[in-house]
């Protein structure tokens, strides 16, 4: 257990509504990541953070924004959810001296 | 852009059969390679990793993988699978100590009892 929690674990929302997903870690690791998992695509990186207020885009960042105001929390926001954003979202952390990532339990988001 | 390919999308085996899942990456520089496993309804767990040195690496639950630089491959193997190995397996690569992992599309393994 890498001390990662995600909330909510399940959410159903409607097209056009804003959605924020939260990732919380207890170990103060430097790197945090948001991925989406879709069948046949594996995991694709949305955004990542390498420190408080330091973030960068990943492979599929359009339609998503992130914020990290505290080391322990990394928020993913869908400003106006679309059906194509229906997916399972995983948060991951990477300790600064490590090369591997550790994953949270995931959030299943359905956009109707 | 770098990519990771897993050519087997679905594999069905009987218990005690041997397993080999293919993984190829498209970059010729320094790579760190990983296999993750996702059991039904669970999050990804690290199965094994390769950074340098001995190209045959051993992971948890009897899994191993071999890094073949000339083939840009990092195939996952297990001599004898169990029903509990039913899961989805993901290969991933980190290029040149960068900040991002690139994942393959995953292989769903079903082991029949």
Coordinates of C-alpha atoms in Angstrom, one line a residue:
Chain A
X1 CA 0.0 0.0 0.0
X2 CA 1.6 3.2 -1.2
X3 CA -0.6 5.4 1.0
X4 CA -2.6 6.8 -1.9
X5 CA -6.3 7.5 -1.7
X6 CA -8.6 8.7 -4.5
X7 CA -12.0 10.4 -4.1
X8 CA -14.6 9.8 -5.1
X9 CA -14.2 6.2 -6.1
X10 CA -17.3 6.3 -8.4
X11 CA -19.0 9.2 -10.0
X12 CA -21.8 9.6 -12.5
X13 CA -22.3 13.1 -14.0
X14 CA -23.9 14.8 -16.9
X15 CA -22.3 16.3 -20.0
X16 CA -21.2 19.9 -19.4
X17 CA -20.9 19.7 -15.7
X18 CA -17.5 20.4 -13.9
X19 CA -15.9 17.5 -12.1
X20 CA -13.0 17.4 -9.7
X21 CA -11.2 14.2 -8.7
X22 CA -8.8 14.2 -5.7
X23 CA -5.7 12.2 -5.1
X24 CA -4.2 12.2 -1.6
X25 CA -0.9 10.8 -0.5
X26 CA 0.5 10.4 3.0
X27 CA 4.2 10.1 2.2
X28 CA 5.0 13.5 0.8
X29 CA 6.4 12.1 -2.4
X30 CA 7.5 14.7 -5.0
X31 CA 6.0 13.3 -8.2
X32 CA 2.3 12.7 -8.7
X33 CA 0.5 11.6 -11.9
X34 CA -3.0 11.4 -13.3
X35 CA -3.7 8.7 -15.9
X36 CA -6.9 7.5 -17.6
X37 CA -7.4 3.8 -18.5
X38 CA -9.4 2.8 -21.5
X39 CA -9.8 -0.6 -23.1
X40 CA -7.1 -1.2 -25.7
X41 CA -5.2 1.9 -24.8
X42 CA -3.6 0.9 -21.5
X43 CA -2.9 3.9 -19.3
X44 CA -2.4 7.3 -20.8
X45 CA -0.9 10.2 -18.9
X46 CA -3.1 13.2 -18.5
X47 CA -0.9 15.5 -16.3
X48 CA 1.8 15.2 -13.8
X49 CA 3.3 17.2 -11.0
X50 CA 6.9 17.4 -9.8
X51 CA 6.3 19.7 -6.9
X52 CA 3.8 22.1 -5.3
X53 CA 2.5 24.4 -8.1
X54 CA 4.7 22.6 -10.6
X55 CA 2.8 20.7 -13.2
X56 CA 3.1 19.6 -16.8
X57 CA 1.0 18.1 -19.5
X58 CA 0.9 14.5 -20.5
X59 CA -0.2 12.7 -23.6
X60 CA -4.0 13.4 -23.3
X61 CA -4.3 16.7 -21.5
X62 CA -6.9 18.4 -23.6
X63 CA -10.1 19.0 -21.5
X64 CA -8.3 18.5 -18.2
X65 CA -6.6 20.8 -15.7
X66 CA -4.7 20.1 -12.5
X67 CA -3.7 21.8 -9.4
X68 CA -1.3 21.0 -6.6
X69 CA -1.3 23.5 -3.8
X70 CA -0.1 21.1 -1.2
X71 CA 2.4 18.3 -1.5
X72 CA -0.1 15.7 -0.4
X73 CA -3.0 16.6 -2.8
X74 CA -3.2 16.5 -6.6
X75 CA -6.5 17.5 -8.1
X76 CA -7.8 16.7 -11.6
X77 CA -10.6 18.9 -13.0
X78 CA -12.8 18.4 -16.0
X79 CA -14.1 21.9 -16.6
X80 CA -17.0 20.7 -18.7
X81 CA -17.3 16.9 -18.8
X82 CA -17.9 15.1 -22.1
X83 CA -18.9 11.5 -22.8
X84 CA -15.4 10.8 -24.2
X85 CA -14.1 11.4 -20.7
X86 CA -15.9 8.4 -19.3
X87 CA -13.0 6.3 -18.1
X88 CA -11.2 5.0 -15.0
X89 CA -8.8 7.5 -13.6
X90 CA -5.7 6.5 -11.7
X91 CA -3.5 8.6 -9.6
X92 CA 0.1 7.5 -9.1
X93 CA 3.1 8.7 -7.1
X94 CA 6.8 8.3 -7.5
X95 CA 9.2 8.8 -4.7
X96 CA 11.9 11.3 -5.8
X97 CA 14.7 8.7 -5.6
X98 CA 12.7 6.0 -7.3
X99 CA 12.1 5.0 -10.9
X100 CA 8.8 3.2 -10.5
X101 CA 5.4 4.5 -9.9
X102 CA 2.8 3.3 -7.4
X103 CA -0.9 3.5 -8.2
X104 CA -4.0 4.5 -6.3
X105 CA -7.3 2.5 -6.3
X106 CA -8.8 4.4 -9.2
X107 CA -12.0 6.5 -9.8
X108 CA -14.6 5.3 -12.2
X109 CA -16.2 8.3 -13.9
X110 CA -19.3 8.0 -16.1
X111 CA -20.4 11.0 -18.1
X112 CA -23.9 10.7 -19.5
Chain B
X1 CA 7.6 9.7 -30.0
X2 CA 8.4 6.7 -28.0
X3 CA 5.9 3.9 -27.8
X4 CA 5.3 0.6 -26.1
X5 CA 3.6 -2.3 -27.9
X6 CA 2.0 -5.4 -26.5
X7 CA 1.0 -7.6 -29.4
X8 CA -1.1 -10.1 -27.5
X9 CA -4.4 -8.5 -26.5
X10 CA -6.1 -11.5 -25.0
X11 CA -4.5 -14.8 -23.9
X12 CA -6.3 -17.8 -22.6
X13 CA -4.3 -20.6 -21.0
X14 CA -5.0 -23.7 -18.9
X15 CA -3.5 -24.0 -15.5
X16 CA 0.1 -25.2 -15.5
X17 CA 0.7 -23.9 -19.0
X18 CA 3.7 -21.7 -19.6
X19 CA 3.2 -18.0 -20.3
X20 CA 5.1 -15.5 -22.4
X21 CA 3.7 -12.1 -23.0
X22 CA 5.4 -9.9 -25.6
X23 CA 6.5 -6.2 -25.1
X24 CA 8.4 -4.1 -27.5
X25 CA 9.5 -0.5 -27.1
X26 CA 10.5 1.9 -29.8
X27 CA 13.4 3.9 -28.3
X28 CA 17.1 3.1 -28.6
X29 CA 18.4 5.1 -25.7
X30 CA 18.4 4.4 -22.0
X31 CA 15.2 2.8 -20.9
X32 CA 13.8 1.6 -17.6
X33 CA 11.2 -1.2 -18.2
X34 CA 8.4 -2.4 -16.0
X35 CA 5.6 -4.9 -15.9
X36 CA 2.5 -4.1 -13.9
X37 CA -0.4 -6.4 -13.2
X38 CA -4.0 -5.4 -12.6
X39 CA -6.2 -8.0 -11.0
X40 CA -10.0 -7.7 -11.6
X41 CA -11.4 -4.6 -9.9
X42 CA -8.0 -3.6 -8.4
X43 CA -5.3 -1.0 -9.1
X44 CA -2.0 -1.6 -10.8
X45 CA 0.7 -3.4 -8.9
X46 CA 4.4 -3.5 -9.8
X47 CA 5.3 -7.0 -10.9
X48 CA 9.0 -6.5 -11.8
X49 CA 11.4 -3.9 -13.2
X50 CA 14.6 -3.6 -15.2
X51 CA 17.0 -0.7 -14.9
X52 CA 20.4 -2.2 -15.9
X53 CA 22.7 -5.2 -15.3
X54 CA 21.5 -8.7 -15.6
X55 CA 18.9 -8.8 -18.4
X56 CA 16.9 -11.5 -16.7
X57 CA 14.9 -10.1 -13.9
X58 CA 12.8 -11.9 -11.4
X59 CA 9.6 -10.5 -9.9
X60 CA 6.9 -11.4 -7.5
X61 CA 4.7 -14.5 -7.8
X62 CA 7.2 -16.5 -10.0
X63 CA 7.2 -14.0 -12.9
X64 CA 10.4 -13.1 -14.7
X65 CA 11.2 -11.0 -17.7
X66 CA 14.1 -10.8 -20.1
X67 CA 15.5 -7.6 -21.6
X68 CA 16.8 -8.1 -25.1
X69 CA 18.3 -4.8 -26.2
X70 CA 18.9 -5.9 -29.8
X71 CA 15.2 -6.7 -30.2
X72 CA 13.9 -3.8 -28.1
X73 CA 11.9 -6.3 -26.2
X74 CA 11.1 -7.0 -22.6
X75 CA 8.9 -10.2 -22.5
X76 CA 7.2 -11.5 -19.4
X77 CA 7.4 -15.2 -18.6
X78 CA 6.1 -17.6 -16.1
X79 CA 6.8 -21.4 -16.3
X80 CA 3.5 -22.5 -14.9
X81 CA 0.4 -20.3 -14.6
X82 CA -2.3 -20.5 -11.9
X83 CA -5.9 -19.6 -12.0
X84 CA -5.0 -16.7 -9.7
X85 CA -2.8 -15.2 -12.4
X86 CA -6.0 -14.2 -14.3
X87 CA -5.5 -10.4 -14.7
X88 CA -4.5 -7.7 -17.1
X89 CA -0.7 -7.2 -17.6
X90 CA 0.8 -3.9 -18.7
X91 CA 4.3 -3.2 -20.0
X92 CA 5.7 0.3 -19.4
X93 CA 8.9 2.2 -20.2
X94 CA 10.6 5.3 -18.9
X95 CA 12.9 6.8 -21.4
X96 CA 16.2 8.6 -20.5
X97 CA 15.2 8.9 -16.8
X98 CA 12.3 11.2 -17.9
X99 CA 9.4 12.1 -15.8
X100 CA 6.8 10.0 -17.7
X101 CA 6.0 6.3 -18.1
X102 CA 4.7 5.1 -21.4
X103 CA 2.3 2.1 -21.2
X104 CA 1.5 -0.6 -23.7
X105 CA -2.2 -1.3 -24.4
X106 CA -2.3 -4.3 -22.0
X107 CA -2.8 -8.0 -22.3
X108 CA -5.8 -9.7 -20.7
X109 CA -4.8 -13.1 -19.4
X110 CA -7.4 -15.7 -18.5
X111 CA -6.3 -18.9 -16.9
X112 CA -8.8 -21.7 -17.0
X113 CA -8.8 -24.1 -14.0

